[in-house]
């Protein structure tokens, strides 16, 4: 009975956070927009004759736009303290989304992908702040898990745009949902006065408050864009059909949804650094198994499911740790930094794996990923050794 009352109490507290719930809905739309444009846009470029290196660079350009989240927030606040971040994010992402699907020029495609990424980065910064950092402290882990699940659901749904490239009605419906969601969130799209001091010189200071958290954001970005987003290209190199590739990508993002609740429960019981190291070790094993069994569907799809879930666990744990560790007055800037560092990883990921895949095949692309995972694991392990060593 006590347990039932406890969950009823949590449910009541969650439903009181109406702005955060609205932010969750917009996060779904941002997920569909970002991942749909990325997967379908990359496939469209491949149809038009682009090689894997060029596709990797286009993926990196979209991520480079995401990196602009923190600098854009600073610039907009300097230009006008009443800048509405929700409206600007919706306008930029919507314009970039249109250009990605309705432009045949490589130059315009790159420009559209950059604008889309900037809108997504700005939108994710404000939605993360409203959904996770602005809510009551006791329900932050709950909202972080919900945010991860719904964002992943949007990413999973976005993968299906690859087989709907010619359906303009669906693309326009997604665009309308993005713009309407931004308008609904507009009343809360301005940062509070307590964030006025946030400027460029604060970025290193904020990152120094929790370096391991921002390292997790960078690693997630590298794996998300350098591995998950490039999965179709990895599998095309292995001779897998388009339908099987779409199914495998969907399985990866379904795994992202499924792993969120366990991640939220574990992060409330165990140190985040320990969980991230465990996830990285499991990722190393998953990547190696997938490399050896790519042509076996019964193994490939479950491994993609596990791989996607493990990658996103790193983001969820980092986001919860960010909201718990940093002072409230720094959270808006910290979320922008978190998104930007994640974006840096997303720029680096496809920039490295795309050419490696083109030049050295599947083994070269996955080799780079494994090297990055091993390096980050040793970095966290060394950090913990320094913490427990006697002065």
Tab-separated table of C-alpha atoms in Angstrom, residues 81-336:
chain	number	residue	atom	x	y	z
A	81	UNK	CA	17.520	39.522	-23.409
A	82	UNK	CA	13.941	38.761	-24.445
A	83	UNK	CA	14.997	36.492	-27.313
A	84	UNK	CA	12.548	33.610	-27.571
A	85	UNK	CA	14.675	30.503	-27.955
A	86	UNK	CA	11.722	28.197	-28.653
A	87	UNK	CA	10.522	30.263	-31.630
A	88	UNK	CA	14.018	30.698	-33.064
A	89	UNK	CA	14.753	26.992	-32.706
A	90	UNK	CA	11.518	26.057	-34.459
A	91	UNK	CA	12.103	28.506	-37.311
A	92	UNK	CA	15.722	27.420	-37.894
A	93	UNK	CA	14.990	23.696	-37.655
A	94	UNK	CA	11.920	23.991	-39.896
A	95	UNK	CA	13.795	25.917	-42.594
A	96	UNK	CA	16.695	23.470	-42.512
A	97	UNK	CA	14.313	20.503	-42.631
A	98	UNK	CA	12.658	21.845	-45.781
A	99	UNK	CA	15.981	22.537	-47.466
A	100	UNK	CA	17.305	19.054	-46.676
A	101	UNK	CA	14.491	17.348	-48.580
A	102	UNK	CA	13.705	19.825	-51.353
A	103	UNK	CA	17.158	20.938	-52.490
A	104	UNK	CA	19.219	19.038	-55.074
A	105	UNK	CA	22.339	21.197	-54.744
A	106	UNK	CA	25.126	19.806	-52.540
A	107	UNK	CA	25.939	23.318	-51.316
A	108	UNK	CA	22.318	24.037	-50.358
A	109	UNK	CA	22.033	20.607	-48.756
A	110	UNK	CA	25.058	21.297	-46.552
A	111	UNK	CA	23.718	24.761	-45.646
A	112	UNK	CA	20.286	23.308	-44.838
A	113	UNK	CA	21.785	20.547	-42.704
A	114	UNK	CA	23.823	23.120	-40.768
A	115	UNK	CA	20.747	25.321	-40.185
A	116	UNK	CA	18.721	22.278	-39.157
A	117	UNK	CA	21.419	21.280	-36.672
A	118	UNK	CA	21.564	24.806	-35.207
A	119	UNK	CA	17.802	24.784	-34.700
A	120	UNK	CA	17.888	21.319	-33.147
A	121	UNK	CA	20.767	22.262	-30.839
A	122	UNK	CA	19.036	25.425	-29.657
A	123	UNK	CA	15.737	23.567	-29.271
A	124	UNK	CA	17.303	20.736	-27.292
A	125	UNK	CA	19.047	23.208	-24.986
A	126	UNK	CA	15.789	24.946	-24.068
A	127	UNK	CA	13.715	21.732	-23.857
A	128	UNK	CA	16.306	19.990	-21.670
A	129	UNK	CA	16.312	23.003	-19.383
A	130	UNK	CA	12.507	23.076	-19.133
A	131	UNK	CA	12.085	19.297	-18.853
A	132	UNK	CA	14.957	18.283	-16.566
A	133	UNK	CA	16.611	21.264	-14.894
A	134	UNK	CA	13.604	23.488	-14.211
A	135	UNK	CA	11.408	20.851	-12.541
A	136	UNK	CA	11.382	19.908	-8.851
A	137	UNK	CA	14.559	18.119	-7.774
A	138	UNK	CA	12.736	14.996	-6.578
A	139	UNK	CA	11.225	14.297	-10.024
A	140	UNK	CA	14.278	15.187	-12.143
A	141	UNK	CA	15.363	11.550	-12.642
A	142	UNK	CA	11.799	10.687	-13.706
A	143	UNK	CA	11.719	13.484	-16.264
A	144	UNK	CA	15.233	12.632	-17.479
A	145	UNK	CA	14.110	9.071	-18.189
A	146	UNK	CA	10.902	10.266	-19.864
A	147	UNK	CA	12.934	12.720	-21.926
A	148	UNK	CA	15.287	9.953	-23.049
A	149	UNK	CA	12.449	7.571	-23.931
A	150	UNK	CA	10.413	10.090	-25.931
A	151	UNK	CA	13.421	11.592	-27.693
A	152	UNK	CA	14.504	8.065	-28.661
A	153	UNK	CA	10.961	7.290	-29.829
A	154	UNK	CA	11.194	10.328	-32.104
A	155	UNK	CA	14.584	9.132	-33.375
A	156	UNK	CA	13.187	5.657	-34.046
A	157	UNK	CA	10.189	7.063	-35.921
A	158	UNK	CA	12.483	9.337	-37.905
A	159	UNK	CA	14.388	6.379	-39.354
A	160	UNK	CA	11.280	5.430	-41.360
A	161	UNK	CA	11.507	8.644	-43.369
A	162	UNK	CA	14.179	6.813	-45.374
A	163	UNK	CA	11.416	4.796	-47.079
A	164	UNK	CA	9.032	7.779	-47.319
A	165	UNK	CA	11.205	10.241	-49.206
A	166	UNK	CA	8.591	10.796	-51.903
A	167	UNK	CA	5.658	11.386	-49.507
A	168	UNK	CA	5.596	15.172	-49.256
A	169	UNK	CA	2.448	15.172	-47.086
A	170	UNK	CA	4.303	13.367	-44.275
A	171	UNK	CA	7.248	15.761	-44.471
A	172	UNK	CA	4.936	18.793	-44.339
A	173	UNK	CA	3.013	17.276	-41.401
A	174	UNK	CA	6.262	16.899	-39.441
A	175	UNK	CA	7.179	20.483	-40.298
A	176	UNK	CA	3.765	21.723	-39.114
A	177	UNK	CA	4.101	19.771	-35.841
A	178	UNK	CA	7.532	21.324	-35.263
A	179	UNK	CA	6.281	24.873	-35.806
A	180	UNK	CA	3.098	24.394	-33.743
A	181	UNK	CA	5.064	22.827	-30.886
A	182	UNK	CA	7.496	25.750	-30.888
A	183	UNK	CA	4.599	28.219	-30.767
A	184	UNK	CA	3.007	26.376	-27.825
A	185	UNK	CA	6.294	26.430	-25.900
A	186	UNK	CA	6.981	30.080	-26.799
A	187	UNK	CA	5.552	31.542	-23.524
A	188	UNK	CA	8.381	29.737	-21.679
A	189	UNK	CA	10.988	30.104	-24.403
A	190	UNK	CA	12.923	32.882	-22.660
A	191	UNK	CA	15.572	32.199	-20.043
A	192	UNK	CA	14.864	33.537	-16.537
A	193	UNK	CA	16.676	36.605	-15.218
A	194	UNK	CA	18.947	34.458	-13.024
A	195	UNK	CA	20.707	33.288	-16.209
A	196	UNK	CA	21.624	36.805	-17.398
A	197	UNK	CA	25.284	36.415	-16.430
A	198	UNK	CA	25.852	33.503	-18.841
A	199	UNK	CA	28.531	34.442	-21.396
A	200	UNK	CA	31.350	32.930	-23.472
A	201	UNK	CA	33.857	33.145	-20.633
A	202	UNK	CA	31.545	31.005	-18.488
A	203	UNK	CA	31.748	27.989	-20.822
A	204	UNK	CA	35.150	26.638	-19.584
A	205	UNK	CA	34.135	27.312	-15.979
A	206	UNK	CA	30.881	25.381	-16.381
A	207	UNK	CA	32.611	22.446	-18.052
A	208	UNK	CA	35.250	22.382	-15.296
A	209	UNK	CA	32.515	21.882	-12.676
A	210	UNK	CA	31.982	18.322	-13.927
A	211	UNK	CA	34.491	17.297	-16.634
A	212	UNK	CA	33.463	13.622	-16.577
A	213	UNK	CA	29.856	14.580	-17.333
A	214	UNK	CA	30.862	16.566	-20.400
A	215	UNK	CA	33.234	13.782	-21.507
A	216	UNK	CA	30.192	11.493	-21.433
A	217	UNK	CA	28.329	13.995	-23.639
A	218	UNK	CA	31.201	14.047	-26.136
A	219	UNK	CA	31.467	10.246	-26.218
A	220	UNK	CA	27.727	9.911	-26.743
A	221	UNK	CA	27.869	12.387	-29.618
A	222	UNK	CA	30.739	10.486	-31.264
A	223	UNK	CA	28.887	7.166	-31.008
A	224	UNK	CA	25.466	8.572	-31.882
A	225	UNK	CA	26.529	10.243	-35.119
A	226	UNK	CA	29.653	8.230	-35.887
A	227	UNK	CA	28.085	4.797	-35.323
A	228	UNK	CA	24.274	4.813	-34.903
A	229	UNK	CA	23.642	7.381	-37.642
A	230	UNK	CA	26.180	5.690	-39.913
A	231	UNK	CA	24.791	2.167	-39.328
A	232	UNK	CA	23.091	2.123	-42.752
A	233	UNK	CA	26.417	2.872	-44.427
A	234	UNK	CA	28.191	0.231	-42.326
A	235	UNK	CA	25.605	-2.357	-43.344
A	236	UNK	CA	25.430	-1.317	-46.996
A	237	UNK	CA	29.168	-2.028	-47.082
A	238	UNK	CA	28.343	-5.495	-45.729
A	239	UNK	CA	25.940	-6.154	-48.616
A	240	UNK	CA	22.670	-5.871	-46.648
A	241	UNK	CA	19.476	-4.759	-48.435
A	242	UNK	CA	17.787	-1.398	-47.834
A	243	UNK	CA	14.759	-2.931	-46.056
A	244	UNK	CA	16.992	-4.890	-43.665
A	245	UNK	CA	19.065	-1.780	-42.976
A	246	UNK	CA	15.966	0.283	-42.076
A	247	UNK	CA	14.730	-2.534	-39.806
A	248	UNK	CA	18.130	-2.745	-38.103
A	249	UNK	CA	18.281	1.046	-37.575
A	250	UNK	CA	14.787	0.974	-36.098
A	251	UNK	CA	15.866	-1.839	-33.738
A	252	UNK	CA	18.789	0.306	-32.557
A	253	UNK	CA	16.519	3.214	-31.626
A	254	UNK	CA	13.945	0.861	-30.105
A	255	UNK	CA	16.778	-0.261	-27.836
A	256	UNK	CA	17.336	3.372	-26.889
A	257	UNK	CA	13.722	3.531	-25.658
A	258	UNK	CA	13.900	0.233	-23.793
A	259	UNK	CA	17.100	1.023	-21.881
A	260	UNK	CA	15.955	4.372	-20.470
A	261	UNK	CA	13.974	3.117	-17.470
A	262	UNK	CA	16.723	0.726	-16.269
A	263	UNK	CA	19.233	3.553	-16.706
A	264	UNK	CA	17.098	5.903	-14.597
A	265	UNK	CA	16.761	3.313	-11.819
A	266	UNK	CA	20.465	2.456	-11.804
A	267	UNK	CA	21.658	6.071	-11.790
A	268	UNK	CA	19.739	6.644	-8.551
A	269	UNK	CA	21.556	3.721	-6.897
A	270	UNK	CA	25.101	3.641	-8.270
A	271	UNK	CA	27.802	6.218	-9.074
A	272	UNK	CA	27.415	7.571	-12.633
A	273	UNK	CA	31.109	7.001	-13.490
A	274	UNK	CA	30.795	3.309	-12.582
A	275	UNK	CA	27.699	2.925	-14.776
A	276	UNK	CA	29.343	4.666	-17.722
A	277	UNK	CA	32.450	2.455	-17.492
A	278	UNK	CA	30.239	-0.644	-17.407
A	279	UNK	CA	28.273	0.606	-20.422
A	280	UNK	CA	31.489	1.279	-22.353
A	281	UNK	CA	32.783	-2.258	-21.694
A	282	UNK	CA	29.467	-3.692	-22.857
A	283	UNK	CA	29.598	-1.470	-25.963
A	284	UNK	CA	33.059	-2.770	-26.862
A	285	UNK	CA	31.719	-6.326	-26.739
A	286	UNK	CA	28.566	-5.394	-28.720
A	287	UNK	CA	30.512	-3.665	-31.514
A	288	UNK	CA	32.892	-6.624	-31.853
A	289	UNK	CA	30.019	-9.124	-31.990
A	290	UNK	CA	28.116	-7.032	-34.547
A	291	UNK	CA	31.228	-6.762	-36.708
A	292	UNK	CA	31.469	-10.551	-36.867
A	293	UNK	CA	27.729	-11.274	-37.350
A	294	UNK	CA	26.534	-8.425	-39.605
A	295	UNK	CA	25.203	-10.836	-42.246
A	296	UNK	CA	23.170	-12.923	-39.745
A	297	UNK	CA	19.814	-11.187	-39.246
A	298	UNK	CA	18.843	-13.161	-36.124
A	299	UNK	CA	21.994	-11.856	-34.406
A	300	UNK	CA	22.336	-8.454	-36.105
A	301	UNK	CA	18.950	-7.056	-35.043
A	302	UNK	CA	19.215	-7.984	-31.318
A	303	UNK	CA	22.769	-6.627	-31.234
A	304	UNK	CA	21.602	-3.368	-32.843
A	305	UNK	CA	18.896	-3.184	-30.149
A	306	UNK	CA	21.502	-3.601	-27.392
A	307	UNK	CA	23.975	-1.263	-29.091
A	308	UNK	CA	21.464	1.598	-29.372
A	309	UNK	CA	20.353	1.191	-25.773
A	310	UNK	CA	23.881	1.200	-24.384
A	311	UNK	CA	24.901	4.287	-26.359
A	312	UNK	CA	21.961	6.325	-25.131
A	313	UNK	CA	22.453	5.190	-21.525
A	314	UNK	CA	25.623	7.313	-21.550
A	315	UNK	CA	23.581	10.409	-22.456
A	316	UNK	CA	20.853	9.747	-19.869
A	317	UNK	CA	23.328	9.173	-17.039
A	318	UNK	CA	25.263	12.294	-17.994
A	319	UNK	CA	22.110	14.410	-18.123
A	320	UNK	CA	20.909	13.239	-14.703
A	321	UNK	CA	24.357	13.826	-13.230
A	322	UNK	CA	24.448	17.312	-14.734
A	323	UNK	CA	21.103	18.282	-13.191
A	324	UNK	CA	22.083	16.859	-9.801
A	325	UNK	CA	25.648	18.174	-9.492
A	326	UNK	CA	25.556	21.736	-10.817
A	327	UNK	CA	24.034	24.739	-9.028
A	328	UNK	CA	20.604	25.824	-10.271
A	329	UNK	CA	21.836	29.220	-11.486
A	330	UNK	CA	24.213	27.454	-13.905
A	331	UNK	CA	21.816	24.869	-15.300
A	332	UNK	CA	20.607	26.742	-18.395
A	333	UNK	CA	24.169	27.438	-19.487
A	334	UNK	CA	25.231	23.927	-18.471
A	335	UNK	CA	22.525	22.345	-20.630
A	336	UNK	CA	23.635	24.469	-23.570
